[in-house]
Every structure is written in C-alpha cells, then in structure tokens.
Amino acid sequence: MRGKRPTERSRFFVVCLFLASILATSWVMAAEPGRITGGVRYSIPSWFKQSFLELADDAAEAGEADKHVMLFMHLDECPYCEAVLRESIINADYLPWLRSRFDAIAINIRGDREVAFNETVRVSEKKLAEILKVSQTPVIIFLNGENRPVMRVDGYRTPLEFERILKYVDDKAYLQMNLASYVAKTSAGPHYRLRSHPAFAPLTDLSSSDKPLLVLFEDSWCGGCDLLHDTLLADPEVNQLLEKFNFVRLDAESREPIVTPTGQQTTPKAWIEALGIDARPAFVAFAEGEERVRIKGVLRHWHFTTAIRYVGEGYYETYPTLRQFSRAFRQQQLEAGINVDLGRQ
C-alpha cells in the first residue's frame, strides 16, 4: 500500500491542476470582450466617377449633359451600403439607364480626402459627414447642374423605392412636388396595404401621450413596409421595447384630424409634409413633447433597437445625440462580452 501512495498523490495533484485550468479558462472566456459582427465587405463599382472631389465642377459637367450627380456617402463594411449597392444599383434591371443618367461619386465618411462641397465648404470626407449630419449610411445626395442638393436619401431603400427616387430626380419633379406626390402620380397602383400590429395605440391627440411617443408613418405606396412588419415588428425584443411607448401608426395619405405632440391641429398628410419626411416607412420618436429621433426607411435590428432604447429608456437625458449614445452603448455591450451583430435583419 505504501508503494501506491505517491501515485495517488500524483493523481490528486493532476486533478487539482486540471480543475484549476478549467476555472482559469472559464474566467478568461468570461473576461473576453464581445465582437462586432455582421459587417459586409464590398467594393465601389469601377464605373463610379474618379472625381477630384471639386463637386461644383462635377455638377456642372453633369448638368451640361442633362444629368445629375449622385453622391454615395458610405462606410467600410456597412451592411446597408452593401445591400443598396448590390440590390438597388449593381444588380438592378435599370442599371444601364442609371449609368447613363447619373454621375456616381463615392465619399467615405471616415475618409481623409479633401472635398470641395461648395464655394464655402472645403473639408475632409469625415468632416463633411459631420457637417451634413450623417447618422446612418449610406446617405445619397443628388446634385443638380448648379451644385445644389435636390434630394437626399438616408439609409437603406428597396430597389422599388430607389428606382422611384431616381426617376423623381431625373424627371426634375423636385421642382414641382415632393417625392410622395410624385410616386402617387406616376406609379401604376398602390403597392402596400396597411397592416395592423397589436402595439398600435388608437391616439389622435398626440399631445396627451403619458409615455414617450413613437409615431410610424406608412402609406399605400410604401416599398419597405412589408419588410418592416415581417422583420422588426415581428421581433420579440423590439416588441418588448415598444411597450415603453405609446406607439401610433399614421397613414401619411390621411386627411383625418389629429393633434401633434406640440398641440397643433393638423392631418397626417399635412404633418409629414411639414416635417419634410419623404421616406416610407418613417419613425419619429418624442419624449416630453420634443422630437428626439427620426428613423427613415427600414433599419437593421441593432440600429433600430438602439434608437428606440435611446428614447424609450430615457438615455436622451444623458447623451445629447443618438450617435453618442449608440457609441457608448455599443462599447458597454462589448465590454460585457456581448457580441454586436450589425447585420441582423
């Protein structure tokens, strides 16, 4: 028996070392930061104009050919940028027509190239993005021959929506009407039938909201509203966050009377025009009677939940802008070992 003791003692130490290694590994794993996932690599098409970024010259050149400049403001590995490029530009049926009618120029919102945006603004790409308040990418700005912005598109648009925008700009309809009126006038028929949602609150006096207020604008021409309902509005986490709001859906074509959060008597149609919002769907979030966030089009899960969390959970009181909160919240999640998936629909 005495001869076996060293072996048993050795086994005991081996077991202790094994358990210690497991505990150490578990601690290291728990301490590992989260990762940002969902980014998508993409390339700017070679046929985009190789501009010196003297935009007045680019606009004048396009104007002489009766065309517009299309500024594509993007961010590396941005899933929205990749989707718009792939779905609504590169693989679109109308690509040959688009190339013949628009001079496309890429601007990286983190880039350092100097851009002469107009006679008074000559700054780096990233500074220009700050001046133009680019909060989501891509941002697509259309310039006429006089180098004046005639249309701005923030975020993702479906191919159907993007084609309508291109035709609106190419027809120079911006001189007579807004995009919504143009779509209603030129489209063959309504595309979307308004869908219900259990969280919609039947409020018409929006100044009486006893909680933060989230207003969704839709209409029968909405190209992204089915996608919105099938993804974000069907998501359990989104619906849990929506409980913090009075969530009101308005038909942007409606002329029924409503009262805005500031007490103004109007209609949904007149109100969205006064707000200057062309996108459908569009969200506007209010807290304490003040507008806090606008969301144009359909965002991915991370960006949408962050935006409504910013208002619904009162973070606007600590962070002056959504962008500041988004950066801080993302860093907090990563430090807690939680992955941030930018690509989740």
Short mmCIF file of C-alpha atoms in Angstrom, two decimals:
data_model
loop_
_atom_site.label_atom_id
_atom_site.label_comp_id
_atom_site.label_asym_id
_atom_site.label_seq_id
_atom_site.Cartn_x
_atom_site.Cartn_y
_atom_site.Cartn_z
CA MET A 1 0.00 0.00 0.00
CA ARG A 2 2.82 2.39 0.79
CA GLY A 3 4.16 1.97 -2.74
CA LYS A 4 0.90 3.25 -4.24
CA ARG A 5 0.66 6.48 -2.23
CA PRO A 6 2.94 8.59 -4.49
CA THR A 7 0.82 7.56 -7.48
CA GLU A 8 -2.43 8.51 -5.73
CA ARG A 9 -0.88 11.75 -4.54
CA SER A 10 0.30 12.49 -8.11
CA ARG A 11 -3.16 11.81 -9.44
CA PHE A 12 -4.61 14.17 -6.86
CA PHE A 13 -2.28 16.96 -7.96
CA VAL A 14 -3.06 16.28 -11.63
CA VAL A 15 -6.79 16.54 -10.91
CA CYS A 16 -6.26 19.79 -9.00
CA LEU A 17 -4.23 21.24 -11.85
CA PHE A 18 -6.89 20.17 -14.36
CA LEU A 19 -9.69 21.80 -12.34
CA ALA A 20 -7.61 24.95 -11.90
CA SER A 21 -7.02 25.13 -15.65
CA ILE A 22 -10.77 24.81 -16.29
CA LEU A 23 -11.52 27.61 -13.82
CA ALA A 24 -8.81 29.79 -15.33
CA THR A 25 -10.09 29.14 -18.86
CA SER A 26 -13.66 29.93 -17.79
CA TRP A 27 -12.53 33.19 -16.21
CA VAL A 28 -10.60 34.19 -19.32
CA MET A 29 -13.55 33.33 -21.54
CA ALA A 30 -15.89 35.39 -19.37
CA ALA A 31 -13.47 38.29 -19.47
CA GLU A 32 -13.16 38.26 -23.26
CA PRO A 33 -14.83 41.27 -24.87
CA GLY A 34 -17.64 40.87 -27.34
CA ARG A 35 -17.11 41.22 -31.06
CA ILE A 36 -18.74 43.35 -33.72
CA THR A 37 -20.17 41.04 -36.37
CA GLY A 38 -22.38 41.43 -39.42
CA GLY A 39 -20.18 43.82 -41.34
CA VAL A 40 -20.05 43.15 -45.08
CA ARG A 41 -17.10 43.92 -47.28
CA TYR A 42 -17.88 45.45 -50.64
CA SER A 43 -16.19 47.37 -53.44
CA ILE A 44 -17.24 50.59 -55.09
CA PRO A 45 -18.01 49.81 -58.76
CA SER A 46 -15.22 50.73 -61.15
CA TRP A 47 -17.62 52.78 -63.27
CA PHE A 48 -18.16 55.30 -60.45
CA LYS A 49 -16.56 58.58 -61.47
CA GLN A 50 -12.93 59.06 -60.42
CA SER A 51 -13.57 62.57 -59.18
CA PHE A 52 -11.11 65.15 -57.86
CA LEU A 53 -13.97 65.98 -55.44
CA GLU A 54 -14.38 69.50 -56.77
CA LEU A 55 -18.11 68.97 -56.70
CA ALA A 56 -19.07 72.23 -58.42
CA ASP A 57 -17.05 71.09 -61.44
CA ASP A 58 -18.60 67.61 -61.31
CA ALA A 59 -22.10 69.08 -61.06
CA ALA A 60 -21.51 71.50 -63.93
CA GLU A 61 -20.17 68.71 -66.12
CA ALA A 62 -23.20 66.54 -65.33
CA GLY A 63 -25.56 69.47 -65.90
CA GLU A 64 -24.13 70.10 -69.36
CA ALA A 65 -25.10 66.53 -70.22
CA ASP A 66 -28.56 66.99 -68.63
CA LYS A 67 -27.63 64.61 -65.82
CA HIS A 68 -27.34 64.74 -62.02
CA VAL A 69 -24.50 63.89 -59.66
CA MET A 70 -25.25 61.06 -57.25
CA LEU A 71 -23.04 61.29 -54.14
CA PHE A 72 -22.82 57.88 -52.47
CA MET A 73 -21.69 58.54 -48.90
CA HIS A 74 -20.69 55.21 -47.41
CA LEU A 75 -18.80 53.45 -44.61
CA ASP A 76 -16.48 50.45 -44.91
CA GLU A 77 -18.25 47.13 -44.17
CA CYS A 78 -21.61 48.91 -43.77
CA PRO A 79 -24.30 46.23 -44.40
CA TYR A 80 -26.79 48.87 -45.59
CA CYS A 81 -24.29 50.27 -48.11
CA GLU A 82 -23.55 46.80 -49.43
CA ALA A 83 -27.26 45.99 -49.74
CA VAL A 84 -28.08 49.21 -51.61
CA LEU A 85 -25.12 48.75 -53.95
CA ARG A 86 -25.92 45.10 -54.62
CA GLU A 87 -29.72 45.21 -54.77
CA SER A 88 -30.58 48.71 -55.97
CA ILE A 89 -27.59 49.61 -58.12
CA ILE A 90 -25.29 46.83 -59.40
CA ASN A 91 -27.93 44.12 -59.93
CA ALA A 92 -30.87 46.38 -60.74
CA ASP A 93 -32.62 45.96 -64.08
CA TYR A 94 -32.35 49.70 -64.60
CA LEU A 95 -28.54 49.84 -64.15
CA PRO A 96 -27.74 50.79 -67.78
CA TRP A 97 -30.24 53.65 -67.57
CA LEU A 98 -28.87 54.74 -64.16
CA ARG A 99 -25.33 54.88 -65.53
CA SER A 100 -26.46 56.97 -68.47
CA ARG A 101 -28.38 59.49 -66.35
CA PHE A 102 -26.25 59.92 -63.20
CA ASP A 103 -22.59 60.55 -62.43
CA ALA A 104 -21.98 58.47 -59.30
CA ILE A 105 -19.25 59.62 -56.90
CA ALA A 106 -18.26 57.76 -53.72
CA ILE A 107 -17.40 59.54 -50.47
CA ASN A 108 -16.12 57.55 -47.50
CA ILE A 109 -17.47 59.18 -44.33
CA ARG A 110 -14.32 58.11 -42.47
CA GLY A 111 -12.03 59.19 -45.29
CA ASP A 112 -9.40 61.93 -45.32
CA ARG A 113 -9.63 63.12 -48.91
CA GLU A 114 -10.43 66.81 -49.29
CA VAL A 115 -13.87 67.59 -50.68
CA ALA A 116 -14.88 70.97 -52.10
CA PHE A 117 -18.60 70.62 -51.38
CA ASN A 118 -19.38 74.18 -52.44
CA GLU A 119 -17.76 77.62 -52.55
CA THR A 120 -17.51 77.89 -48.76
CA VAL A 121 -17.09 74.28 -47.60
CA ARG A 122 -13.75 72.58 -48.34
CA VAL A 123 -13.11 69.87 -45.77
CA SER A 124 -12.14 66.22 -45.37
CA GLU A 125 -14.64 63.49 -46.18
CA LYS A 126 -15.20 62.71 -42.49
CA LYS A 127 -15.66 66.38 -41.61
CA LEU A 128 -18.18 66.74 -44.42
CA ALA A 129 -20.12 63.82 -42.94
CA GLU A 130 -20.27 65.71 -39.63
CA ILE A 131 -21.42 68.93 -41.33
CA LEU A 132 -24.13 67.05 -43.24
CA LYS A 133 -25.18 65.22 -40.04
CA VAL A 134 -24.74 61.77 -41.50
CA SER A 135 -26.06 59.49 -38.76
CA GLN A 136 -26.75 56.39 -40.84
CA THR A 137 -25.20 55.13 -44.05
CA PRO A 138 -25.46 55.17 -46.92
CA VAL A 139 -26.52 58.75 -47.47
CA ILE A 140 -27.15 59.51 -51.13
CA ILE A 141 -27.29 63.15 -52.16
CA PHE A 142 -28.32 64.21 -55.66
CA LEU A 143 -26.88 67.45 -57.05
CA ASN A 144 -28.20 69.46 -59.98
CA GLY A 145 -26.06 71.30 -62.51
CA GLU A 146 -25.73 74.27 -60.16
CA ASN A 147 -24.29 72.01 -57.44
CA ARG A 148 -27.42 72.32 -55.34
CA PRO A 149 -28.73 69.30 -53.41
CA VAL A 150 -32.16 68.42 -54.80
CA MET A 151 -32.76 65.13 -52.99
CA ARG A 152 -31.27 63.30 -50.03
CA VAL A 153 -31.79 59.63 -49.18
CA ASP A 154 -30.73 58.35 -45.75
CA GLY A 155 -30.22 54.65 -45.21
CA TYR A 156 -31.46 51.56 -47.00
CA ARG A 157 -34.08 51.66 -49.73
CA THR A 158 -35.56 48.71 -51.59
CA PRO A 159 -34.96 48.53 -55.36
CA LEU A 160 -38.56 49.61 -55.96
CA GLU A 161 -38.15 52.68 -53.75
CA PHE A 162 -34.74 53.54 -55.16
CA GLU A 163 -35.96 53.37 -58.75
CA ARG A 164 -38.78 55.76 -57.88
CA ILE A 165 -36.27 58.17 -56.34
CA LEU A 166 -34.02 58.02 -59.39
CA LYS A 167 -36.92 58.76 -61.73
CA TYR A 168 -38.12 61.58 -59.47
CA VAL A 169 -34.71 63.23 -59.66
CA ASP A 170 -34.16 62.53 -63.36
CA ASP A 171 -37.57 63.99 -64.22
CA LYS A 172 -36.67 67.06 -62.14
CA ALA A 173 -40.02 66.62 -60.45
CA TYR A 174 -38.47 68.12 -57.32
CA LEU A 175 -39.17 71.49 -58.93
CA GLN A 176 -42.92 70.95 -58.68
CA MET A 177 -43.69 68.39 -55.97
CA ASN A 178 -42.37 66.20 -53.19
CA LEU A 179 -41.45 62.56 -53.69
CA ALA A 180 -44.65 61.17 -52.16
CA SER A 181 -46.81 63.17 -54.55
CA TYR A 182 -44.67 62.08 -57.49
CA VAL A 183 -44.92 58.40 -56.54
CA ALA A 184 -48.70 58.63 -56.16
CA LYS A 185 -48.95 60.38 -59.54
CA THR A 186 -46.66 58.14 -61.58
CA SER A 187 -46.96 54.65 -60.06
CA ALA A 188 -49.29 52.12 -61.65
CA GLY A 189 -51.14 51.38 -58.42
CA PRO A 190 -50.78 51.09 -54.63
CA HIS A 191 -48.06 48.69 -53.56
CA TYR A 192 -48.88 48.13 -49.91
CA ARG A 193 -51.99 47.54 -47.82
CA LEU A 194 -51.61 48.93 -44.29
CA ARG A 195 -51.12 46.12 -41.79
CA SER A 196 -52.17 46.04 -38.16
CA HIS A 197 -49.98 45.46 -35.12
CA PRO A 198 -51.06 44.71 -31.52
CA ALA A 199 -48.91 47.55 -30.15
CA PHE A 200 -50.60 50.30 -32.18
CA ALA A 201 -52.32 52.78 -29.88
CA PRO A 202 -55.52 54.49 -31.15
CA LEU A 203 -54.38 58.01 -30.26
CA THR A 204 -55.36 61.05 -32.30
CA ASP A 205 -54.40 63.68 -29.71
CA LEU A 206 -50.68 63.03 -29.57
CA SER A 207 -50.15 65.83 -27.08
CA SER A 208 -51.94 63.72 -24.46
CA SER A 209 -49.43 60.86 -24.50
CA ASP A 210 -48.50 59.82 -20.95
CA LYS A 211 -45.40 57.93 -22.16
CA PRO A 212 -42.73 58.51 -24.77
CA LEU A 213 -44.42 58.61 -28.16
CA LEU A 214 -43.34 56.68 -31.25
CA VAL A 215 -45.08 57.62 -34.50
CA LEU A 216 -44.86 55.36 -37.54
CA PHE A 217 -45.76 56.86 -40.92
CA GLU A 218 -46.82 54.47 -43.67
CA ASP A 219 -48.85 54.83 -46.85
CA SER A 220 -50.20 52.65 -49.63
CA TRP A 221 -47.14 53.30 -51.80
CA CYS A 222 -44.64 52.15 -49.16
CA GLY A 223 -41.97 49.92 -50.67
CA GLY A 224 -40.42 48.79 -47.37
CA CYS A 225 -43.40 48.45 -45.04
CA ASP A 226 -43.95 44.72 -45.57
CA LEU A 227 -40.27 44.17 -44.80
CA LEU A 228 -40.66 46.25 -41.63
CA HIS A 229 -43.61 44.20 -40.38
CA ASP A 230 -42.06 40.87 -41.33
CA THR A 231 -38.77 41.58 -39.53
CA LEU A 232 -38.55 44.29 -36.87
CA LEU A 233 -42.20 44.47 -35.84
CA ALA A 234 -42.30 40.68 -35.53
CA ASP A 235 -39.25 40.56 -33.25
CA PRO A 236 -39.83 39.84 -29.50
CA GLU A 237 -37.09 42.21 -28.30
CA VAL A 238 -38.45 45.04 -30.45
CA ASN A 239 -41.97 44.45 -29.16
CA GLN A 240 -40.73 44.50 -25.57
CA LEU A 241 -39.11 47.88 -26.19
CA LEU A 242 -42.27 49.16 -27.86
CA GLU A 243 -44.13 48.67 -24.56
CA LYS A 244 -42.27 51.73 -23.24
CA PHE A 245 -44.07 53.91 -25.82
CA ASN A 246 -47.45 54.94 -26.98
CA PHE A 247 -46.90 53.52 -30.46
CA VAL A 248 -49.06 55.24 -33.07
CA ARG A 249 -49.28 54.38 -36.76
CA LEU A 250 -50.45 57.13 -39.10
CA ASP A 251 -51.45 56.80 -42.73
CA ALA A 252 -49.38 59.53 -44.40
CA GLU A 253 -52.13 59.97 -47.00
CA SER A 254 -54.84 60.56 -44.40
CA ARG A 255 -56.66 63.87 -44.04
CA GLU A 256 -58.31 62.89 -40.76
CA PRO A 257 -57.76 65.41 -37.94
CA ILE A 258 -55.03 64.82 -35.38
CA VAL A 259 -53.25 66.89 -32.74
CA THR A 260 -49.45 66.86 -32.84
CA PRO A 261 -47.29 66.45 -29.71
CA THR A 262 -46.92 70.25 -29.62
CA GLY A 263 -50.69 70.76 -29.69
CA GLN A 264 -51.07 71.77 -33.34
CA GLN A 265 -54.26 70.67 -35.09
CA THR A 266 -53.46 69.15 -38.47
CA THR A 267 -53.69 65.93 -40.51
CA PRO A 268 -51.14 63.13 -41.00
CA LYS A 269 -50.66 64.19 -44.64
CA ALA A 270 -50.02 67.83 -43.74
CA TRP A 271 -47.89 66.95 -40.73
CA ILE A 272 -45.45 64.66 -42.53
CA GLU A 273 -45.08 67.27 -45.28
CA ALA A 274 -44.34 69.92 -42.65
CA LEU A 275 -41.75 67.58 -41.11
CA GLY A 276 -40.11 67.25 -44.53
CA ILE A 277 -40.06 63.46 -44.44
CA ASP A 278 -40.19 61.69 -47.81
CA ALA A 279 -39.29 58.18 -46.64
CA ARG A 280 -41.86 55.46 -46.00
CA PRO A 281 -41.79 53.88 -43.53
CA ALA A 282 -40.58 56.60 -41.21
CA PHE A 283 -40.50 56.78 -37.42
CA VAL A 284 -40.43 59.89 -35.26
CA ALA A 285 -39.91 59.45 -31.51
CA PHE A 286 -40.92 62.07 -28.95
CA ALA A 287 -40.30 62.42 -25.23
CA GLU A 288 -41.54 65.23 -23.00
CA GLY A 289 -43.16 66.80 -26.07
CA GLU A 290 -39.90 67.12 -28.01
CA GLU A 291 -38.73 65.20 -31.05
CA ARG A 292 -35.75 63.03 -30.11
CA VAL A 293 -35.12 60.66 -33.03
CA ARG A 294 -36.08 60.20 -36.67
CA ILE A 295 -35.71 56.88 -38.46
CA LYS A 296 -36.09 56.82 -42.24
CA GLY A 297 -36.64 53.53 -44.01
CA VAL A 298 -36.04 50.07 -42.53
CA LEU A 299 -33.06 49.73 -40.18
CA ARG A 300 -31.36 46.52 -39.10
CA HIS A 301 -32.15 45.13 -35.65
CA TRP A 302 -29.17 46.61 -33.77
CA HIS A 303 -29.61 50.16 -35.03
CA PHE A 304 -33.38 50.16 -34.62
CA THR A 305 -33.39 48.80 -31.07
CA THR A 306 -30.61 51.20 -30.08
CA ALA A 307 -32.57 54.15 -31.45
CA ILE A 308 -35.83 53.35 -29.67
CA ARG A 309 -33.98 52.38 -26.49
CA TYR A 310 -32.37 55.84 -26.54
CA VAL A 311 -35.80 57.46 -26.25
CA GLY A 312 -37.89 54.81 -24.51
CA GLU A 313 -35.39 54.28 -21.68
CA GLY A 314 -34.59 57.97 -21.23
CA TYR A 315 -30.95 57.96 -22.37
CA TYR A 316 -31.56 61.25 -24.21
CA GLU A 317 -31.27 62.90 -20.80
CA THR A 318 -27.62 61.78 -20.52
CA TYR A 319 -26.49 61.74 -24.15
CA PRO A 320 -27.29 64.80 -26.29
CA THR A 321 -27.38 62.77 -29.52
CA LEU A 322 -28.32 59.27 -30.57
CA ARG A 323 -24.88 58.87 -32.10
CA GLN A 324 -23.17 59.50 -28.76
CA PHE A 325 -25.46 57.04 -27.00
CA SER A 326 -25.02 54.43 -29.72
CA ARG A 327 -21.23 54.51 -29.37
CA ALA A 328 -21.37 54.33 -25.58
CA PHE A 329 -23.97 51.55 -25.54
CA ARG A 330 -22.08 49.51 -28.11
CA GLN A 331 -18.88 49.80 -26.07
CA GLN A 332 -20.74 48.79 -22.92
CA GLN A 333 -22.09 45.68 -24.62
CA LEU A 334 -18.69 44.71 -25.97
CA GLU A 335 -17.02 45.14 -22.59
CA ALA A 336 -19.69 42.91 -21.08
CA GLY A 337 -18.74 40.15 -23.52
CA ILE A 338 -21.86 40.61 -25.69
CA ASN A 339 -21.47 40.46 -29.46
CA VAL A 340 -22.94 43.30 -31.53
CA ASP A 341 -24.46 41.98 -34.77
CA LEU A 342 -24.81 44.85 -37.22
CA GLY A 343 -26.18 42.65 -39.98
CA ARG A 344 -29.18 41.05 -38.27
CA GLN A 345 -32.37 41.99 -40.08
#
